Amino acid sequence: MRESQTAQAPKTKLDDLMMQVSPTTVLEESVKEILVEYADDFVTAIIDKACKMLKNREMKKIEGRDIEFILKNVYNMPVVPRSATHIFGPQSDMIDLSKEKHVPTEAHKQRLALLKKQIKKV
């Protein structure tokens, strides 16, 4: 594959992604070039950090968990737990338990009332 075709592939993928996000929006060539360059630099930096980490562990193969570790701890990017992905499918299908409202049970209310009563005595 020639270099122009290699450079064109990420730009085509950007166009496809843009069509999914907003079909009416078109990216200028300069914007595409900047995004491709930024993504390339980002991936290079991640691979660089992974190689340094592997060198410390005396390993020779980059694994998914290495990349997840770098994304989470260096770039503070959340990653989907692998087991959850295999069990429940992609993250978009997962239930976000943090948004569910906690409804206290009657037993919980009684324990709280007892604690408040004991605190008042002290």
Short mmCIF file of N, CA and C in Angstrom, two decimals:
data_model
loop_
_atom_site.label_atom_id
_atom_site.label_comp_id
_atom_site.label_asym_id
_atom_site.label_seq_id
_atom_site.Cartn_x
_atom_site.Cartn_y
_atom_site.Cartn_z
N MET A 1 0.85 -1.18 0.00
CA MET A 1 0.00 0.00 0.00
C MET A 1 0.89 1.24 0.00
N ARG A 2 0.59 2.19 -0.86
CA ARG A 2 1.37 3.42 -0.92
C ARG A 2 1.09 4.30 0.28
N GLU A 3 2.01 5.25 0.55
CA GLU A 3 1.90 6.12 1.72
C GLU A 3 0.65 6.98 1.67
N SER A 4 0.25 7.45 0.48
CA SER A 4 -0.96 8.27 0.38
C SER A 4 -2.21 7.47 0.73
N GLN A 5 -2.22 6.18 0.35
CA GLN A 5 -3.36 5.33 0.69
C GLN A 5 -3.37 5.04 2.19
N THR A 6 -2.18 4.86 2.78
CA THR A 6 -2.08 4.61 4.22
C THR A 6 -2.57 5.82 5.00
N ALA A 7 -2.21 7.01 4.56
CA ALA A 7 -2.64 8.23 5.24
C ALA A 7 -4.13 8.48 5.02
N GLN A 8 -4.66 8.00 3.93
CA GLN A 8 -6.07 8.23 3.60
C GLN A 8 -7.00 7.35 4.43
N ALA A 9 -6.55 6.17 4.85
CA ALA A 9 -7.41 5.24 5.60
C ALA A 9 -7.94 5.85 6.89
N PRO A 10 -7.11 6.46 7.75
CA PRO A 10 -7.66 7.07 8.98
C PRO A 10 -8.63 8.21 8.69
N LYS A 11 -8.38 8.95 7.63
CA LYS A 11 -9.27 10.06 7.27
C LYS A 11 -10.64 9.52 6.84
N THR A 12 -10.64 8.41 6.13
CA THR A 12 -11.90 7.79 5.73
C THR A 12 -12.66 7.30 6.97
N LYS A 13 -11.92 6.74 7.93
CA LYS A 13 -12.56 6.28 9.17
C LYS A 13 -13.11 7.47 9.95
N LEU A 14 -12.41 8.60 9.92
CA LEU A 14 -12.92 9.82 10.56
C LEU A 14 -14.23 10.26 9.92
N ASP A 15 -14.28 10.19 8.59
CA ASP A 15 -15.52 10.54 7.89
C ASP A 15 -16.66 9.61 8.29
N ASP A 16 -16.36 8.31 8.38
CA ASP A 16 -17.38 7.34 8.79
C ASP A 16 -17.87 7.63 10.21
N LEU A 17 -16.94 7.92 11.10
CA LEU A 17 -17.30 8.23 12.49
C LEU A 17 -18.13 9.51 12.55
N MET A 18 -17.75 10.50 11.78
CA MET A 18 -18.48 11.77 11.76
C MET A 18 -19.90 11.56 11.23
N MET A 19 -20.07 10.67 10.26
CA MET A 19 -21.41 10.38 9.74
C MET A 19 -22.28 9.74 10.81
N GLN A 20 -21.68 8.92 11.68
CA GLN A 20 -22.44 8.29 12.76
C GLN A 20 -22.83 9.31 13.82
N VAL A 21 -21.92 10.23 14.12
CA VAL A 21 -22.16 11.21 15.17
C VAL A 21 -23.09 12.32 14.69
N SER A 22 -22.75 12.89 13.55
CA SER A 22 -23.55 14.00 13.01
C SER A 22 -23.49 13.95 11.48
N PRO A 23 -24.49 13.39 10.85
CA PRO A 23 -24.46 13.22 9.39
C PRO A 23 -24.35 14.52 8.60
N THR A 24 -24.73 15.64 9.18
CA THR A 24 -24.70 16.90 8.43
C THR A 24 -23.37 17.63 8.57
N THR A 25 -22.51 17.20 9.47
CA THR A 25 -21.24 17.88 9.70
C THR A 25 -20.15 17.27 8.83
N VAL A 26 -19.33 18.15 8.24
CA VAL A 26 -18.21 17.71 7.41
C VAL A 26 -16.93 18.28 8.00
N LEU A 27 -15.90 17.44 8.11
CA LEU A 27 -14.61 17.89 8.62
C LEU A 27 -13.75 18.41 7.48
N GLU A 28 -13.08 19.53 7.69
CA GLU A 28 -12.15 20.04 6.70
C GLU A 28 -10.91 19.15 6.69
N GLU A 29 -10.18 19.16 5.58
CA GLU A 29 -8.98 18.34 5.45
C GLU A 29 -7.95 18.68 6.53
N SER A 30 -7.79 19.96 6.84
CA SER A 30 -6.81 20.35 7.86
C SER A 30 -7.19 19.80 9.23
N VAL A 31 -8.48 19.77 9.53
CA VAL A 31 -8.96 19.22 10.81
C VAL A 31 -8.69 17.71 10.84
N LYS A 32 -8.96 17.04 9.74
CA LYS A 32 -8.69 15.60 9.67
C LYS A 32 -7.21 15.30 9.90
N GLU A 33 -6.35 16.10 9.25
CA GLU A 33 -4.91 15.89 9.40
C GLU A 33 -4.47 16.08 10.85
N ILE A 34 -5.00 17.12 11.50
CA ILE A 34 -4.64 17.38 12.90
C ILE A 34 -5.12 16.24 13.80
N LEU A 35 -6.36 15.77 13.58
CA LEU A 35 -6.89 14.68 14.40
C LEU A 35 -6.10 13.39 14.20
N VAL A 36 -5.74 13.08 12.96
CA VAL A 36 -4.96 11.88 12.68
C VAL A 36 -3.58 11.99 13.31
N GLU A 37 -2.97 13.16 13.22
CA GLU A 37 -1.65 13.36 13.81
C GLU A 37 -1.72 13.25 15.34
N TYR A 38 -2.75 13.86 15.92
CA TYR A 38 -2.93 13.80 17.37
C TYR A 38 -3.14 12.35 17.84
N ALA A 39 -3.98 11.61 17.13
CA ALA A 39 -4.23 10.21 17.48
C ALA A 39 -2.96 9.37 17.34
N ASP A 40 -2.20 9.64 16.29
CA ASP A 40 -0.94 8.92 16.07
C ASP A 40 0.04 9.19 17.21
N ASP A 41 0.16 10.46 17.61
CA ASP A 41 1.04 10.83 18.72
C ASP A 41 0.58 10.18 20.02
N PHE A 42 -0.73 10.15 20.24
CA PHE A 42 -1.29 9.56 21.45
C PHE A 42 -0.98 8.06 21.52
N VAL A 43 -1.21 7.36 20.41
CA VAL A 43 -0.94 5.92 20.37
C VAL A 43 0.55 5.66 20.54
N THR A 44 1.39 6.47 19.92
CA THR A 44 2.83 6.32 20.06
C THR A 44 3.25 6.50 21.52
N ALA A 45 2.69 7.49 22.19
CA ALA A 45 3.03 7.73 23.60
C ALA A 45 2.59 6.56 24.48
N ILE A 46 1.42 6.00 24.20
CA ILE A 46 0.94 4.85 24.98
C ILE A 46 1.84 3.64 24.76
N ILE A 47 2.20 3.38 23.51
CA ILE A 47 3.08 2.25 23.20
C ILE A 47 4.44 2.45 23.85
N ASP A 48 4.93 3.68 23.82
CA ASP A 48 6.22 4.02 24.46
C ASP A 48 6.18 3.69 25.96
N LYS A 49 5.14 4.14 26.62
CA LYS A 49 5.00 3.88 28.06
C LYS A 49 4.84 2.39 28.34
N ALA A 50 4.11 1.70 27.48
CA ALA A 50 3.93 0.25 27.65
C ALA A 50 5.27 -0.48 27.50
N CYS A 51 6.08 -0.06 26.54
CA CYS A 51 7.39 -0.69 26.35
C CYS A 51 8.29 -0.47 27.55
N LYS A 52 8.26 0.74 28.11
CA LYS A 52 9.07 1.02 29.31
C LYS A 52 8.59 0.17 30.48
N MET A 53 7.28 0.03 30.60
CA MET A 53 6.72 -0.77 31.68
C MET A 53 7.11 -2.25 31.51
N LEU A 54 7.07 -2.74 30.28
CA LEU A 54 7.43 -4.13 30.01
C LEU A 54 8.91 -4.38 30.27
N LYS A 55 9.71 -3.39 29.97
CA LYS A 55 11.15 -3.53 30.21
C LYS A 55 11.41 -3.70 31.71
N ASN A 56 10.68 -2.95 32.55
CA ASN A 56 10.84 -3.08 33.99
C ASN A 56 10.40 -4.46 34.48
N ARG A 57 9.38 -5.03 33.85
CA ARG A 57 8.87 -6.34 34.25
C ARG A 57 9.57 -7.48 33.52
N GLU A 58 10.50 -7.13 32.66
CA GLU A 58 11.24 -8.11 31.86
C GLU A 58 10.31 -8.99 31.03
N MET A 59 9.33 -8.36 30.41
CA MET A 59 8.39 -9.05 29.54
C MET A 59 8.68 -8.64 28.10
N LYS A 60 8.13 -9.39 27.14
CA LYS A 60 8.38 -9.08 25.73
C LYS A 60 7.10 -8.89 24.93
N LYS A 61 5.95 -8.97 25.59
CA LYS A 61 4.68 -8.89 24.86
C LYS A 61 3.76 -7.90 25.56
N ILE A 62 3.22 -6.94 24.80
CA ILE A 62 2.25 -5.98 25.34
C ILE A 62 0.88 -6.65 25.36
N GLU A 63 0.24 -6.61 26.52
CA GLU A 63 -1.09 -7.20 26.66
C GLU A 63 -2.11 -6.09 26.85
N GLY A 64 -3.37 -6.45 26.70
CA GLY A 64 -4.45 -5.48 26.86
C GLY A 64 -4.44 -4.83 28.24
N ARG A 65 -4.12 -5.63 29.26
CA ARG A 65 -4.11 -5.09 30.62
C ARG A 65 -3.03 -4.03 30.81
N ASP A 66 -1.93 -4.13 30.02
CA ASP A 66 -0.88 -3.11 30.10
C ASP A 66 -1.40 -1.77 29.58
N ILE A 67 -2.11 -1.82 28.46
CA ILE A 67 -2.67 -0.60 27.88
C ILE A 67 -3.74 -0.03 28.81
N GLU A 68 -4.58 -0.91 29.37
CA GLU A 68 -5.61 -0.45 30.31
C GLU A 68 -4.97 0.24 31.52
N PHE A 69 -3.88 -0.33 32.03
CA PHE A 69 -3.18 0.24 33.18
C PHE A 69 -2.68 1.65 32.85
N ILE A 70 -2.10 1.81 31.68
CA ILE A 70 -1.57 3.12 31.28
C ILE A 70 -2.70 4.12 31.08
N LEU A 71 -3.76 3.71 30.39
CA LEU A 71 -4.89 4.62 30.18
C LEU A 71 -5.50 5.06 31.50
N LYS A 72 -5.63 4.13 32.43
CA LYS A 72 -6.26 4.45 33.71
C LYS A 72 -5.35 5.28 34.61
N ASN A 73 -4.08 4.88 34.75
CA ASN A 73 -3.20 5.50 35.73
C ASN A 73 -2.40 6.68 35.22
N VAL A 74 -2.07 6.71 33.94
CA VAL A 74 -1.29 7.82 33.40
C VAL A 74 -2.21 8.90 32.83
N TYR A 75 -3.22 8.47 32.07
CA TYR A 75 -4.10 9.43 31.40
C TYR A 75 -5.43 9.62 32.12
N ASN A 76 -5.63 8.92 33.22
CA ASN A 76 -6.85 9.03 34.03
C ASN A 76 -8.11 8.81 33.19
N MET A 77 -8.03 7.83 32.29
CA MET A 77 -9.15 7.50 31.42
C MET A 77 -9.81 6.23 31.95
N PRO A 78 -11.13 6.25 32.12
CA PRO A 78 -11.79 5.03 32.60
C PRO A 78 -11.77 3.95 31.53
N VAL A 79 -11.61 2.72 31.98
CA VAL A 79 -11.63 1.60 31.05
C VAL A 79 -12.74 0.65 31.47
N VAL A 80 -13.30 -0.05 30.51
CA VAL A 80 -14.37 -1.01 30.78
C VAL A 80 -13.73 -2.28 31.33
N PRO A 81 -14.18 -2.77 32.46
CA PRO A 81 -13.63 -4.04 32.95
C PRO A 81 -13.86 -5.15 31.92
N ARG A 82 -12.82 -5.91 31.66
CA ARG A 82 -12.91 -6.94 30.62
C ARG A 82 -13.96 -7.99 30.94
N SER A 83 -14.06 -8.40 32.18
CA SER A 83 -15.03 -9.44 32.51
C SER A 83 -16.46 -8.94 32.29
N ALA A 84 -16.70 -7.68 32.60
CA ALA A 84 -18.04 -7.12 32.38
C ALA A 84 -18.36 -7.06 30.89
N THR A 85 -17.36 -6.79 30.07
CA THR A 85 -17.58 -6.73 28.63
C THR A 85 -17.95 -8.11 28.10
N HIS A 86 -17.27 -9.14 28.60
CA HIS A 86 -17.56 -10.49 28.12
C HIS A 86 -18.92 -10.99 28.61
N ILE A 87 -19.29 -10.60 29.81
CA ILE A 87 -20.54 -11.08 30.38
C ILE A 87 -21.74 -10.29 29.86
N PHE A 88 -21.62 -8.97 29.88
CA PHE A 88 -22.77 -8.12 29.58
C PHE A 88 -22.75 -7.50 28.20
N GLY A 89 -21.68 -7.63 27.44
CA GLY A 89 -21.59 -7.00 26.14
C GLY A 89 -20.93 -5.64 26.26
N PRO A 90 -21.00 -4.80 25.24
CA PRO A 90 -20.37 -3.49 25.26
C PRO A 90 -20.91 -2.60 26.38
N GLN A 91 -20.13 -1.58 26.71
CA GLN A 91 -20.47 -0.70 27.83
C GLN A 91 -21.81 -0.01 27.63
N SER A 92 -22.18 0.28 26.40
CA SER A 92 -23.44 0.98 26.15
C SER A 92 -24.64 0.17 26.62
N ASP A 93 -24.49 -1.15 26.66
CA ASP A 93 -25.58 -2.01 27.10
C ASP A 93 -25.60 -2.20 28.62
N MET A 94 -24.52 -1.79 29.29
CA MET A 94 -24.42 -2.03 30.72
C MET A 94 -25.33 -1.10 31.50
N ILE A 95 -25.78 -1.55 32.63
CA ILE A 95 -26.64 -0.75 33.51
C ILE A 95 -25.75 0.09 34.40
N ASP A 96 -26.02 1.37 34.47
CA ASP A 96 -25.25 2.27 35.32
C ASP A 96 -25.89 2.30 36.70
N LEU A 97 -25.30 1.57 37.63
CA LEU A 97 -25.87 1.48 38.97
C LEU A 97 -25.71 2.77 39.75
N SER A 98 -24.78 3.63 39.36
CA SER A 98 -24.57 4.87 40.09
C SER A 98 -25.75 5.83 39.92
N LYS A 99 -26.55 5.66 38.87
CA LYS A 99 -27.68 6.55 38.63
C LYS A 99 -28.95 6.08 39.34
N GLU A 100 -28.93 4.83 39.81
CA GLU A 100 -30.11 4.31 40.49
C GLU A 100 -30.18 4.91 41.89
N LYS A 101 -31.37 5.31 42.28
CA LYS A 101 -31.57 5.92 43.59
C LYS A 101 -31.71 4.84 44.65
N HIS A 102 -31.00 5.04 45.75
CA HIS A 102 -31.06 4.09 46.86
C HIS A 102 -32.30 4.38 47.69
N VAL A 103 -33.13 3.38 47.88
CA VAL A 103 -34.32 3.51 48.70
C VAL A 103 -34.06 2.74 50.00
N PRO A 104 -33.99 3.46 51.14
CA PRO A 104 -33.69 2.76 52.39
C PRO A 104 -34.82 1.82 52.80
N THR A 105 -34.44 0.68 53.35
CA THR A 105 -35.43 -0.29 53.81
C THR A 105 -35.92 0.12 55.20
N GLU A 106 -36.98 -0.53 55.63
CA GLU A 106 -37.54 -0.23 56.96
C GLU A 106 -36.53 -0.56 58.05
N ALA A 107 -35.82 -1.66 57.90
CA ALA A 107 -34.81 -2.04 58.90
C ALA A 107 -33.72 -0.98 58.99
N HIS A 108 -33.32 -0.44 57.85
CA HIS A 108 -32.29 0.60 57.83
C HIS A 108 -32.79 1.86 58.55
N LYS A 109 -34.03 2.22 58.30
CA LYS A 109 -34.61 3.39 58.97
C LYS A 109 -34.64 3.19 60.48
N GLN A 110 -34.97 1.98 60.92
CA GLN A 110 -35.01 1.69 62.35
C GLN A 110 -33.62 1.77 62.98
N ARG A 111 -32.62 1.27 62.28
CA ARG A 111 -31.24 1.36 62.79
C ARG A 111 -30.80 2.80 62.92
N LEU A 112 -31.12 3.62 61.91
CA LEU A 112 -30.77 5.04 61.97
C LEU A 112 -31.47 5.73 63.14
N ALA A 113 -32.74 5.43 63.36
CA ALA A 113 -33.48 6.02 64.47
C ALA A 113 -32.86 5.63 65.80
N LEU A 114 -32.44 4.37 65.93
CA LEU A 114 -31.81 3.90 67.15
C LEU A 114 -30.48 4.61 67.38
N LEU A 115 -29.70 4.77 66.32
CA LEU A 115 -28.43 5.49 66.44
C LEU A 115 -28.64 6.93 66.87
N LYS A 116 -29.60 7.61 66.25
CA LYS A 116 -29.88 9.00 66.61
C LYS A 116 -30.31 9.11 68.06
N LYS A 117 -31.10 8.16 68.51
CA LYS A 117 -31.58 8.14 69.89
C LYS A 117 -30.41 7.96 70.86
N GLN A 118 -29.48 7.07 70.51
CA GLN A 118 -28.32 6.82 71.37
C GLN A 118 -27.38 8.03 71.38
N ILE A 119 -27.26 8.71 70.25
CA ILE A 119 -26.39 9.89 70.18
C ILE A 119 -26.95 11.00 71.06
N LYS A 120 -28.26 11.17 71.09
CA LYS A 120 -28.89 12.20 71.92
C LYS A 120 -28.63 11.95 73.40
N LYS A 121 -28.55 10.68 73.82
CA LYS A 121 -28.31 10.34 75.21
C LYS A 121 -26.89 10.73 75.64
N VAL A 122 -25.97 10.71 74.73
CA VAL A 122 -24.56 11.00 75.05
C VAL A 122 -24.36 12.46 75.10
#
